[in-house]
Amino acid sequence: MKGHPLRTTVIGSYPFPGWLEFACAHLGDFGAADRSELIDDAVAMAIQDQVATGLDVITDGEQTRLDFNLSFYGFIEGIELEQASPRRFGPPAHDQRGKHKVVGELRAPRGLGTVEDFERLKRLAPAGPVLKASVPGPYTLSGRLLPNAQYRDRYALTEALLPLVRSELKALREAGCREITVDEPSMSCYAHREDPKRLVDIFNRTVEPIVGQCRLSTHLCFGNYKGRAVGPRRYAPMFPAFLEMQVDEIHLEMASREFAELELLEVIAKKKDVAVGVIDVKSYYIETPEDVANRVRACLKHAPSERLSFAPDCGLSQTARWAARQKLGNMVAGVRLARKQLGA
């Protein structure tokens, strides 16, 4: 299902156009039909930008989501949503995102919304690119909830959310989605202080219904809210435990870390495919095609071409659209240049 060696892909999110950000701040001024048209237009824009670069794999740009996960809480019953940021001033950081109170049993009778998003992507996307959907995992989703007497800690919250995500993954697969990323960045951010084997067990129980039924991947990174990391930027605490994740492909943030621990590709490639982040979404330096081709060649010293894909480090929601377009275009051009030089 991978397609071909050295393919180009994305994590999931794409920048909102300025008009969508303005509209989101004034949604009360729109009717239901207006809002539906607004979403279609935003997704069509994200698709158009991605297709224009020549990417092998595209998403809907997560144009219906705030960040990559914050909108999901609106689908979950038993939560009292935080109404205001706990810190509104000063440099941007993760503590400006509030946590929600849990006031009852966590349920998602309407699902989590990703099936509707995928159906829209199928309707609007042209033939050619592979269509991918991304779903945040239960451990990451639990991070924005406050424990209570019913759910006493983060792991209890995770266990309550796990069946909700499992059901969503099954529904996505039944809707015809052939490529799914389960986003669990919190696992990579906090593996240094948690039991990585316990995290792997949570992940594998989450994805169990769709293993072998689609191309399944996960994204490891160190946080990207407002371009800021939140964990120590080392993969060593995660491995070898994370090799037991039931996925076809592991995505690694590499460009923002100057390709530290690149030798890890050799370890992962013995068991799984690797999607390498060769574009730094936290930097406004626009990588040239030659930069990207050189990075591809460096990766090929550690893993065979049939095991490798290339992507930005993280989603692009925190990157200005003008830069995201150029970065994606140069990434695809650089990978193609490397393919040509290798005769692939």
Short mmCIF file of C-alpha atoms in Angstrom, two decimals:
data_model
loop_
_atom_site.label_atom_id
_atom_site.label_comp_id
_atom_site.label_asym_id
_atom_site.label_seq_id
_atom_site.Cartn_x
_atom_site.Cartn_y
_atom_site.Cartn_z
CA MET A 1 0.00 0.00 0.00
CA LYS A 2 2.99 2.35 0.33
CA GLY A 3 3.17 2.95 -3.44
CA HIS A 4 6.80 3.58 -4.22
CA PRO A 5 10.16 4.34 -2.59
CA LEU A 6 11.02 7.84 -1.39
CA ARG A 7 7.45 9.02 -1.41
CA THR A 8 6.41 12.45 -0.15
CA THR A 9 3.78 12.87 2.52
CA VAL A 10 2.49 15.20 5.24
CA ILE A 11 1.54 14.82 8.88
CA GLY A 12 -1.95 16.28 8.70
CA SER A 13 -2.50 19.96 9.44
CA TYR A 14 -2.12 22.87 7.04
CA PRO A 15 -2.34 26.62 7.81
CA PHE A 16 -5.76 28.24 7.96
CA PRO A 17 -6.17 30.98 5.35
CA GLY A 18 -6.56 34.40 6.93
CA TRP A 19 -10.22 34.66 5.94
CA LEU A 20 -11.00 31.39 7.76
CA GLU A 21 -9.41 32.64 10.98
CA PHE A 22 -11.52 35.82 10.70
CA ALA A 23 -14.66 33.79 10.02
CA CYS A 24 -14.01 31.49 13.00
CA ALA A 25 -14.02 34.55 15.25
CA HIS A 26 -17.44 35.55 13.86
CA LEU A 27 -19.21 32.21 13.37
CA GLY A 28 -22.39 33.59 14.93
CA ASP A 29 -22.80 35.82 11.89
CA PHE A 30 -23.08 32.78 9.57
CA GLY A 31 -25.93 30.40 8.93
CA ALA A 32 -25.52 26.62 8.80
CA ALA A 33 -25.30 26.61 4.99
CA ASP A 34 -22.74 29.43 5.12
CA ARG A 35 -20.58 27.46 7.56
CA SER A 36 -20.76 24.32 5.41
CA GLU A 37 -19.66 26.29 2.36
CA LEU A 38 -16.91 27.91 4.41
CA ILE A 39 -15.49 24.51 5.40
CA ASP A 40 -15.66 23.18 1.84
CA ASP A 41 -13.81 26.24 0.55
CA ALA A 42 -11.08 25.94 3.20
CA VAL A 43 -10.55 22.23 2.54
CA ALA A 44 -10.52 22.81 -1.23
CA MET A 45 -7.81 25.43 -0.68
CA ALA A 46 -5.69 23.07 1.42
CA ILE A 47 -6.09 20.31 -1.18
CA GLN A 48 -5.20 22.68 -4.01
CA ASP A 49 -2.02 23.85 -2.28
CA GLN A 50 -0.90 20.28 -1.56
CA VAL A 51 -1.74 18.92 -5.02
CA ALA A 52 0.09 21.82 -6.67
CA THR A 53 3.32 20.73 -4.99
CA GLY A 54 3.01 17.18 -6.36
CA LEU A 55 2.78 15.40 -2.99
CA ASP A 56 2.18 11.66 -3.15
CA VAL A 57 -0.01 11.75 -0.01
CA ILE A 58 -2.36 14.56 1.04
CA THR A 59 -4.85 15.31 3.82
CA ASP A 60 -7.73 17.76 4.23
CA GLY A 61 -5.33 20.08 6.04
CA GLU A 62 -7.40 19.57 9.21
CA GLN A 63 -9.27 22.74 8.34
CA THR A 64 -12.13 21.83 10.70
CA ARG A 65 -9.83 21.49 13.71
CA LEU A 66 -8.24 23.89 16.17
CA ASP A 67 -4.61 22.84 16.44
CA PHE A 68 -4.52 19.09 15.67
CA ASN A 69 -6.59 17.94 18.66
CA LEU A 70 -8.36 20.73 20.53
CA SER A 71 -11.63 20.54 18.57
CA PHE A 72 -12.15 16.89 19.47
CA TYR A 73 -13.25 17.76 23.00
CA GLY A 74 -16.40 19.29 21.53
CA PHE A 75 -17.49 15.81 20.44
CA ILE A 76 -16.99 14.22 23.87
CA GLU A 77 -19.75 14.22 26.48
CA GLY A 78 -18.86 14.47 30.16
CA ILE A 79 -16.59 17.49 29.69
CA GLU A 80 -17.08 21.08 30.82
CA LEU A 81 -15.05 23.05 28.31
CA GLU A 82 -12.59 25.67 29.51
CA GLN A 83 -14.04 29.06 28.56
CA ALA A 84 -10.92 31.22 28.77
CA SER A 85 -7.19 30.80 28.49
CA PRO A 86 -5.55 30.56 31.94
CA ARG A 87 -2.77 32.90 30.77
CA ARG A 88 -3.53 35.50 28.11
CA PHE A 89 -0.41 37.67 28.11
CA GLY A 90 3.31 37.21 27.73
CA PRO A 91 5.26 34.95 25.37
CA PRO A 92 3.17 32.17 23.81
CA ALA A 93 3.52 28.77 25.47
CA HIS A 94 1.61 25.60 26.26
CA ASP A 95 0.20 26.94 29.53
CA GLN A 96 -1.98 29.33 27.51
CA ARG A 97 -4.16 26.35 26.60
CA GLY A 98 -6.57 25.55 29.40
CA LYS A 99 -7.62 22.15 30.70
CA HIS A 100 -11.22 20.95 30.69
CA LYS A 101 -13.11 19.65 33.71
CA VAL A 102 -14.50 16.13 33.56
CA VAL A 103 -18.04 16.22 34.96
CA GLY A 104 -19.41 12.82 33.89
CA GLU A 105 -18.78 9.63 31.97
CA LEU A 106 -16.71 10.26 28.85
CA ARG A 107 -18.73 9.30 25.78
CA ALA A 108 -18.77 10.19 22.08
CA PRO A 109 -22.16 9.06 20.73
CA ARG A 110 -21.69 11.08 17.52
CA GLY A 111 -18.14 9.85 16.97
CA LEU A 112 -15.22 12.28 16.81
CA GLY A 113 -15.93 13.89 13.44
CA THR A 114 -13.11 12.41 11.39
CA VAL A 115 -15.37 10.28 9.18
CA GLU A 116 -17.28 13.35 8.02
CA ASP A 117 -13.95 15.07 7.38
CA PHE A 118 -12.70 12.12 5.35
CA GLU A 119 -15.90 11.93 3.29
CA ARG A 120 -15.44 15.61 2.46
CA LEU A 121 -11.82 14.98 1.47
CA LYS A 122 -12.88 12.16 -0.86
CA ARG A 123 -15.51 14.40 -2.43
CA LEU A 124 -13.20 17.35 -3.05
CA ALA A 125 -9.83 15.71 -3.82
CA PRO A 126 -8.76 14.92 -7.38
CA ALA A 127 -7.73 11.45 -8.51
CA GLY A 128 -4.07 10.62 -7.98
CA PRO A 129 -2.77 11.40 -4.50
CA VAL A 130 -3.26 8.97 -1.62
CA LEU A 131 -5.75 10.39 0.91
CA LYS A 132 -4.71 10.23 4.56
CA ALA A 133 -6.58 10.94 7.79
CA SER A 134 -5.04 11.71 11.18
CA VAL A 135 -6.62 10.97 14.56
CA PRO A 136 -5.18 11.99 17.95
CA GLY A 137 -4.65 9.06 20.28
CA PRO A 138 -6.20 8.68 23.75
CA TYR A 139 -3.03 9.43 25.73
CA THR A 140 -2.56 12.73 23.91
CA LEU A 141 -6.26 13.62 24.26
CA SER A 142 -6.12 12.90 28.01
CA GLY A 143 -3.51 15.62 28.48
CA ARG A 144 -6.03 18.45 28.31
CA LEU A 145 -8.43 16.93 30.86
CA LEU A 146 -8.40 17.36 34.62
CA PRO A 147 -8.59 14.13 36.68
CA ASN A 148 -11.45 13.82 39.15
CA ALA A 149 -12.89 11.29 41.60
CA GLN A 150 -14.07 9.06 38.74
CA TYR A 151 -10.91 9.31 36.64
CA ARG A 152 -8.14 9.75 39.17
CA ASP A 153 -5.11 10.27 36.92
CA ARG A 154 -4.04 10.66 33.32
CA TYR A 155 -3.91 6.93 32.73
CA ALA A 156 -7.49 6.48 33.95
CA LEU A 157 -8.59 9.23 31.57
CA THR A 158 -6.62 7.57 28.78
CA GLU A 159 -8.38 4.24 29.38
CA ALA A 160 -11.75 5.99 29.22
CA LEU A 161 -10.87 7.68 25.93
CA LEU A 162 -9.29 4.60 24.36
CA PRO A 163 -12.54 2.92 23.22
CA LEU A 164 -13.76 6.21 21.73
CA VAL A 165 -10.66 6.45 19.55
CA ARG A 166 -10.83 2.74 18.69
CA SER A 167 -14.39 3.17 17.44
CA GLU A 168 -13.38 6.20 15.38
CA LEU A 169 -10.53 4.31 13.73
CA LYS A 170 -12.86 1.44 12.83
CA ALA A 171 -15.39 3.87 11.37
CA LEU A 172 -12.69 5.59 9.31
CA ARG A 173 -11.54 2.30 7.88
CA GLU A 174 -15.13 1.31 7.08
CA ALA A 175 -15.52 4.65 5.29
CA GLY A 176 -12.74 3.57 2.91
CA CYS A 177 -9.75 5.34 4.45
CA ARG A 178 -6.65 3.41 3.41
CA GLU A 179 -4.03 5.46 5.26
CA ILE A 180 -4.37 6.58 8.88
CA THR A 181 -1.96 8.31 11.23
CA VAL A 182 -2.62 7.95 14.94
CA ASP A 183 -1.08 11.07 16.45
CA GLU A 184 0.38 10.43 19.90
CA PRO A 185 2.96 13.22 20.31
CA SER A 186 2.45 13.20 24.07
CA MET A 187 3.97 9.72 24.14
CA SER A 188 7.20 10.97 22.59
CA CYS A 189 7.18 14.16 24.67
CA TYR A 190 6.90 12.26 27.96
CA ALA A 191 8.55 8.90 27.26
CA HIS A 192 11.57 10.12 29.23
CA ARG A 193 9.54 10.10 32.45
CA GLU A 194 6.94 7.39 31.79
CA ASP A 195 7.21 3.66 31.15
CA PRO A 196 7.57 3.43 27.35
CA LYS A 197 6.30 -0.17 27.35
CA ARG A 198 3.10 0.98 29.03
CA LEU A 199 2.68 3.65 26.36
CA VAL A 200 3.18 1.05 23.62
CA ASP A 201 0.54 -1.19 25.19
CA ILE A 202 -1.95 1.70 25.18
CA PHE A 203 -1.15 2.47 21.55
CA ASN A 204 -1.48 -1.13 20.39
CA ARG A 205 -4.82 -1.65 22.11
CA THR A 206 -6.06 1.56 20.47
CA VAL A 207 -5.18 0.53 16.90
CA GLU A 208 -5.90 -3.21 17.23
CA PRO A 209 -9.14 -3.17 15.14
CA ILE A 210 -7.43 -1.72 12.05
CA VAL A 211 -3.99 -3.34 12.13
CA GLY A 212 -3.38 -4.97 8.75
CA GLN A 213 -6.46 -3.32 7.23
CA CYS A 214 -4.87 -0.05 6.16
CA ARG A 215 -1.51 1.67 6.06
CA LEU A 216 -1.07 2.71 9.68
CA SER A 217 1.47 5.18 11.00
CA THR A 218 2.28 7.25 14.05
CA HIS A 219 4.00 10.59 14.45
CA LEU A 220 6.73 11.15 17.03
CA CYS A 221 7.65 14.73 17.88
CA PHE A 222 8.47 16.96 20.83
CA GLY A 223 5.64 19.49 20.65
CA ASN A 224 4.96 22.34 18.23
CA TYR A 225 2.38 24.65 19.82
CA LYS A 226 3.40 28.16 18.72
CA GLY A 227 6.58 26.55 17.38
CA ARG A 228 7.68 25.52 20.89
CA ALA A 229 8.84 22.08 21.98
CA VAL A 230 7.59 20.68 25.28
CA GLY A 231 9.80 17.65 25.91
CA PRO A 232 13.53 16.82 25.85
CA ARG A 233 14.31 16.36 22.17
CA ARG A 234 15.84 12.87 22.28
CA TYR A 235 14.50 9.64 20.84
CA ALA A 236 16.72 7.40 22.95
CA PRO A 237 14.17 7.01 25.81
CA MET A 238 11.57 5.66 23.35
CA PHE A 239 13.60 2.86 21.80
CA PRO A 240 13.69 -0.06 21.50
CA ALA A 241 10.23 -0.13 23.17
CA PHE A 242 8.51 1.91 20.43
CA LEU A 243 9.59 -0.65 17.83
CA GLU A 244 6.77 -2.80 19.20
CA MET A 245 4.10 -0.31 18.11
CA GLN A 246 1.74 -1.99 15.66
CA VAL A 247 2.29 0.38 12.76
CA ASP A 248 3.63 0.22 9.23
CA GLU A 249 5.46 3.54 9.46
CA ILE A 250 7.00 5.69 12.19
CA HIS A 251 7.43 9.38 11.49
CA LEU A 252 10.39 11.18 13.08
CA GLU A 253 10.92 14.91 13.63
CA MET A 254 14.50 15.39 12.38
CA ALA A 255 15.06 18.71 10.57
CA SER A 256 14.56 20.97 13.60
CA ARG A 257 17.06 18.82 15.50
CA GLU A 258 19.77 19.09 12.83
CA PHE A 259 19.26 15.36 12.14
CA ALA A 260 20.57 14.24 15.52
CA GLU A 261 20.15 10.50 16.10
CA LEU A 262 19.81 9.91 12.36
CA GLU A 263 21.40 6.51 12.90
CA LEU A 264 18.08 5.48 14.48
CA LEU A 265 16.74 5.04 10.94
CA GLU A 266 18.81 1.89 10.61
CA VAL A 267 17.23 0.40 13.73
CA ILE A 268 13.66 1.27 12.75
CA ALA A 269 14.04 0.24 9.11
CA LYS A 270 14.80 -3.34 10.12
CA LYS A 271 11.16 -3.65 11.21
CA LYS A 272 9.16 -0.73 9.78
CA ASP A 273 9.06 2.05 7.23
CA VAL A 274 10.30 5.47 8.33
CA ALA A 275 8.91 8.87 7.36
CA VAL A 276 11.68 11.39 7.99
CA GLY A 277 10.99 15.05 8.74
CA VAL A 278 13.25 16.91 6.31
CA ILE A 279 11.46 20.29 6.56
CA ASP A 280 11.69 22.38 9.73
CA VAL A 281 8.22 23.78 10.40
CA LYS A 282 9.55 25.84 13.32
CA SER A 283 11.91 27.84 11.08
CA TYR A 284 11.21 30.40 8.36
CA TYR A 285 14.32 29.42 6.47
CA ILE A 286 12.93 28.00 3.23
CA GLU A 287 14.83 24.80 2.49
CA THR A 288 15.99 24.58 -1.12
CA PRO A 289 15.48 21.49 -3.29
CA GLU A 290 19.23 20.90 -3.02
CA ASP A 291 19.00 21.03 0.80
CA VAL A 292 16.29 18.40 0.70
CA ALA A 293 18.13 16.19 -1.79
CA ASN A 294 21.21 16.24 0.45
CA ARG A 295 19.07 15.24 3.43
CA VAL A 296 17.51 12.40 1.46
CA ARG A 297 20.97 11.10 0.56
CA ALA A 298 22.02 11.29 4.22
CA CYS A 299 19.00 9.18 5.18
CA LEU A 300 19.82 6.62 2.50
CA LYS A 301 23.09 5.92 4.28
CA HIS A 302 21.02 4.43 7.11
CA ALA A 303 17.92 2.91 5.43
CA PRO A 304 17.01 1.50 2.01
CA SER A 305 14.88 3.59 -0.34
CA GLU A 306 11.90 1.23 -0.15
CA ARG A 307 11.68 1.92 3.61
CA LEU A 308 11.78 5.73 3.38
CA SER A 309 9.21 8.50 3.01
CA PHE A 310 9.76 12.24 3.52
CA ALA A 311 7.61 14.87 5.19
CA PRO A 312 7.74 18.09 7.21
CA ASP A 313 8.76 17.59 10.86
CA CYS A 314 5.21 18.16 12.13
CA GLY A 315 1.90 19.47 10.92
CA LEU A 316 2.00 22.89 9.25
CA SER A 317 -0.78 24.60 11.22
CA GLN A 318 1.74 26.77 13.10
CA THR A 319 3.52 27.87 9.89
CA ALA A 320 2.42 30.81 7.73
CA ARG A 321 0.72 29.65 4.53
CA TRP A 322 3.17 31.42 2.21
CA ALA A 323 6.06 29.57 3.85
CA ALA A 324 4.21 26.25 4.02
CA ARG A 325 3.57 26.33 0.25
CA GLN A 326 7.21 27.02 -0.55
CA LYS A 327 8.51 24.46 1.93
CA LEU A 328 6.26 21.69 0.59
CA GLY A 329 7.06 22.56 -3.02
CA ASN A 330 10.79 22.49 -2.38
CA MET A 331 10.48 19.27 -0.38
CA VAL A 332 8.82 17.50 -3.29
CA ALA A 333 11.29 18.98 -5.78
CA GLY A 334 14.24 17.91 -3.61
CA VAL A 335 12.99 14.33 -3.24
CA ARG A 336 12.44 14.15 -7.00
CA LEU A 337 15.97 15.44 -7.55
CA ALA A 338 17.31 12.70 -5.27
CA ARG A 339 15.24 10.08 -7.07
CA LYS A 340 16.63 11.22 -10.41
CA GLN A 341 20.21 11.20 -9.17
CA LEU A 342 19.68 7.70 -7.79
CA GLY A 343 17.98 6.50 -10.96
CA ALA A 344 14.87 5.64 -8.93
#
